PDB file of C-alpha atoms in Angstrom:
ATOM      1  CA  LEU A   1      -0.050   0.047   0.231  1.00 76.00           C
ATOM      2  CA  PHE A   2       2.990   2.300   0.929  1.00 81.00           C
ATOM      3  CA  GLN A   3       4.377   1.816  -2.579  1.00 85.00           C
ATOM      4  CA  TRP A   4       1.200   2.348  -4.257  1.00 84.00           C
ATOM      5  CA  ILE A   5       0.852   5.589  -2.473  1.00 86.00           C
ATOM      6  CA  ALA A   6       4.188   6.772  -3.187  1.00 83.00           C
ATOM      7  CA  GLY A   7       3.918   5.887  -6.910  1.00 84.00           C
ATOM      8  CA  VAL A   8       0.720   7.902  -6.913  1.00 83.00           C
ATOM      9  CA  LEU A   9       2.596  10.948  -5.073  1.00 80.00           C
ATOM     10  CA  ILE A  10       5.468  10.649  -7.647  1.00 82.00           C
ATOM     11  CA  TYR A  11       3.139  10.545 -10.601  1.00 81.00           C
ATOM     12  CA  PHE A  12       1.490  13.581  -9.408  1.00 80.00           C
ATOM     13  CA  GLU A  13       4.457  15.333  -8.921  1.00 82.00           C
ATOM     14  CA  LYS A  14       5.659  14.409 -12.068  1.00 81.00           C
ATOM     15  CA  THR A  15       2.616  15.700 -13.829  1.00 81.00           C
ATOM     16  CA  ARG A  16       2.758  18.978 -11.929  1.00 79.00           C
ATOM     17  CA  GLU A  17       6.432  19.407 -13.134  1.00 81.00           C
ATOM     18  CA  VAL A  18       5.275  18.983 -16.743  1.00 79.00           C
ATOM     19  CA  VAL A  19       2.069  20.995 -16.309  1.00 81.00           C
ATOM     20  CA  GLN A  20       3.555  23.763 -14.492  1.00 83.00           C
ATOM     21  CA  PRO A  21       5.769  25.113 -17.584  1.00 84.00           C
ATOM     22  CA  LEU A  22       2.546  24.629 -19.809  1.00 84.00           C
ATOM     23  CA  ARG A  23       0.580  26.805 -17.542  1.00 88.00           C
ATOM     24  CA  GLU A  24       3.299  29.285 -17.751  1.00 90.00           C
ATOM     25  CA  THR A  25       3.377  29.282 -21.466  1.00 91.00           C
ATOM     26  CA  VAL A  26      -0.503  29.518 -21.468  1.00 92.00           C
ATOM     27  CA  GLU A  27      -0.404  32.419 -19.117  1.00 93.00           C
ATOM     28  CA  GLU A  28       2.292  34.241 -21.269  1.00 95.00           C
ATOM     29  CA  LYS A  29       0.218  33.355 -24.559  1.00 95.00           C
ATOM     30  CA  LYS A  30      -2.734  35.018 -22.930  1.00 95.00           C
ATOM     31  CA  ALA A  31      -0.914  38.138 -22.075  1.00 95.00           C
ATOM     32  CA  THR A  32       0.330  38.369 -25.738  1.00 95.00           C
ATOM     33  CA  LEU A  33      -3.204  37.975 -26.845  1.00 95.00           C
ATOM     34  CA  VAL A  34      -4.424  40.575 -24.523  1.00 95.00           C
ATOM     35  CA  GLU A  35      -1.558  43.154 -25.696  1.00 95.00           C
ATOM     36  CA  GLN A  36      -2.578  42.133 -29.517  1.00 95.00           C
ATOM     37  CA  ASN A  37      -6.193  42.778 -28.793  1.00 95.00           C
ATOM     38  CA  ALA A  38      -5.283  46.311 -27.596  1.00 95.00           C
ATOM     39  CA  VAL A  39      -3.541  46.943 -30.594  1.00 94.00           C
ATOM     40  CA  MET A  40      -6.130  45.724 -32.811  1.00 95.00           C
ATOM     41  CA  ASP A  41      -8.940  47.895 -30.810  1.00 95.00           C
ATOM     42  CA  THR A  42      -6.790  50.904 -31.290  1.00 95.00           C
ATOM     43  CA  HIS A  43      -6.185  50.252 -34.939  1.00 95.00           C
ATOM     44  CA  MET A  44     -10.047  49.533 -35.384  1.00 95.00           C
ATOM     45  CA  ASN A  45     -10.874  52.891 -33.763  1.00 95.00           C
ATOM     46  CA  LEU A  46      -8.517  54.743 -36.326  1.00 95.00           C
ATOM     47  CA  LEU A  47     -10.391  52.820 -38.911  1.00 95.00           C
ATOM     48  CA  LYS A  48     -13.758  53.685 -37.975  1.00 95.00           C
ATOM     49  CA  ALA A  49     -12.685  57.391 -37.244  1.00 95.00           C
ATOM     50  CA  GLU A  50     -11.246  57.408 -41.095  1.00 95.00           C
ATOM     51  CA  ASN A  51     -14.248  55.676 -42.251  1.00 95.00           C
ATOM     52  CA  GLU A  52     -16.503  58.241 -40.774  1.00 94.00           C
ATOM     53  CA  LYS A  53     -14.290  60.871 -42.175  1.00 94.00           C
ATOM     54  CA  LEU A  54     -14.685  59.247 -45.528  1.00 93.00           C
ATOM     55  CA  ASP A  55     -18.513  59.016 -45.297  1.00 94.00           C
ATOM     56  CA  VAL A  56     -18.624  62.926 -44.622  1.00 93.00           C
ATOM     57  CA  LEU A  57     -16.517  63.493 -47.585  1.00 93.00           C
ATOM     58  CA  GLU A  58     -18.779  61.459 -49.503  1.00 94.00           C
ATOM     59  CA  VAL A  59     -21.853  63.454 -48.357  1.00 93.00           C
ATOM     60  CA  GLU A  60     -19.841  66.720 -49.479  1.00 93.00           C
ATOM     61  CA  LYS A  61     -19.163  65.181 -52.649  1.00 92.00           C
ATOM     62  CA  GLN A  62     -22.751  64.450 -53.352  1.00 92.00           C
ATOM     63  CA  GLN A  63     -23.995  67.727 -52.095  1.00 93.00           C
ATOM     64  CA  HIS A  64     -21.301  69.605 -54.313  1.00 91.00           C
ATOM     65  CA  ALA A  65     -22.540  67.438 -57.415  1.00 90.00           C
ATOM     66  CA  LYS A  66     -25.967  68.603 -56.478  1.00 89.00           C
ATOM     67  CA  ASP A  67     -24.919  71.980 -56.090  1.00 88.00           C
ATOM     68  CA  LYS A  68     -23.124  72.042 -59.588  1.00 86.00           C
ATOM     69  CA  GLU A  69     -26.117  70.848 -61.229  1.00 85.00           C
ATOM     70  CA  ASP A  70     -28.285  73.225 -59.809  1.00 85.00           C
ATOM     71  CA  TYR A  71     -25.817  76.193 -60.732  1.00 84.00           C
ATOM     72  CA  ALA A  72     -25.721  74.526 -64.328  1.00 81.00           C
ATOM     73  CA  GLY A  73     -29.737  74.591 -64.340  1.00 79.00           C
ATOM     74  CA  ARG A  74     -29.647  78.194 -63.068  1.00 83.00           C
ATOM     75  CA  LYS A  75     -26.453  79.270 -65.612  1.00 82.00           C
ATOM     76  CA  GLY A  76     -28.852  77.786 -68.439  1.00 80.00           C
ATOM     77  CA  ALA A  77     -31.848  79.687 -67.361  1.00 84.00           C
ATOM     78  CA  TRP A  78     -29.989  82.866 -67.001  1.00 85.00           C
ATOM     79  CA  GLU A  79     -28.574  82.425 -70.639  1.00 87.00           C
ATOM     80  CA  LYS A  80     -32.086  81.991 -71.826  1.00 87.00           C
ATOM     81  CA  GLU A  81     -33.219  85.032 -70.055  1.00 88.00           C
ATOM     82  CA  THR A  82     -30.176  87.099 -71.252  1.00 89.00           C
ATOM     83  CA  LYS A  83     -30.674  86.116 -74.960  1.00 91.00           C
ATOM     84  CA  ARG A  84     -34.374  86.685 -74.332  1.00 89.00           C
ATOM     85  CA  ALA A  85     -33.531  90.371 -72.705  1.00 91.00           C
ATOM     86  CA  GLU A  86     -31.022  90.980 -75.813  1.00 90.00           C
ATOM     87  CA  GLN A  87     -33.932  90.257 -78.340  1.00 90.00           C
ATOM     88  CA  LEU A  88     -36.227  92.312 -76.513  1.00 90.00           C
ATOM     89  CA  VAL A  89     -33.675  95.294 -76.646  1.00 89.00           C
ATOM     90  CA  LYS A  90     -32.975  94.596 -80.157  1.00 88.00           C
ATOM     91  CA  MET A  91     -36.967  94.866 -80.820  1.00 88.00           C
ATOM     92  CA  ILE A  92     -37.095  97.847 -78.718  1.00 88.00           C
ATOM     93  CA  LYS A  93     -34.263  99.572 -80.435  1.00 86.00           C
ATOM     94  CA  GLY A  94     -36.116  98.702 -83.788  1.00 83.00           C
ATOM     95  CA  ASP A  95     -39.575 100.065 -82.564  1.00 79.00           C
ATOM     96  CA  VAL A  96     -37.720 103.097 -81.331  1.00 81.00           C
ATOM     97  CA  ALA A  97     -35.894 103.712 -84.671  1.00 78.00           C
ATOM     98  CA  ASN A  98     -39.280 102.903 -86.609  1.00 76.00           C
ATOM     99  CA  PHE A  99     -41.012 105.318 -84.480  1.00 76.00           C
ATOM    100  CA  TRP A 100     -38.336 108.083 -85.126  1.00 74.00           C
ATOM    101  CA  LYS A 101     -38.562 107.493 -88.876  1.00 75.00           C
ATOM    102  CA  GLU A 102     -42.191 107.639 -89.023  1.00 72.00           C
ATOM    103  CA  TRP A 103     -42.348 110.866 -86.990  1.00 66.00           C
TER     104      TRP A 103
END
């Protein structure tokens, strides 16, 4: 019985000698993973901030394109009105000239 108990104790001691370095390795790897997760979180936050900036720039780009289209529409209308005004001025000048000729 004594030999059996001694054998079990020796087995547990040897197992502990083998398991202890493995536990230390696991703890070291856990610490490394915690550090890597912190770095990844920082990088993800930076990417998130950059993505938000890009979203704002995209909205500004769309607004600029809309403003450009609106301006082009107003410019076209302005050009039409300018041509119409020029034609009216020519007609009035012609009418005035005819009025003076007839008078």
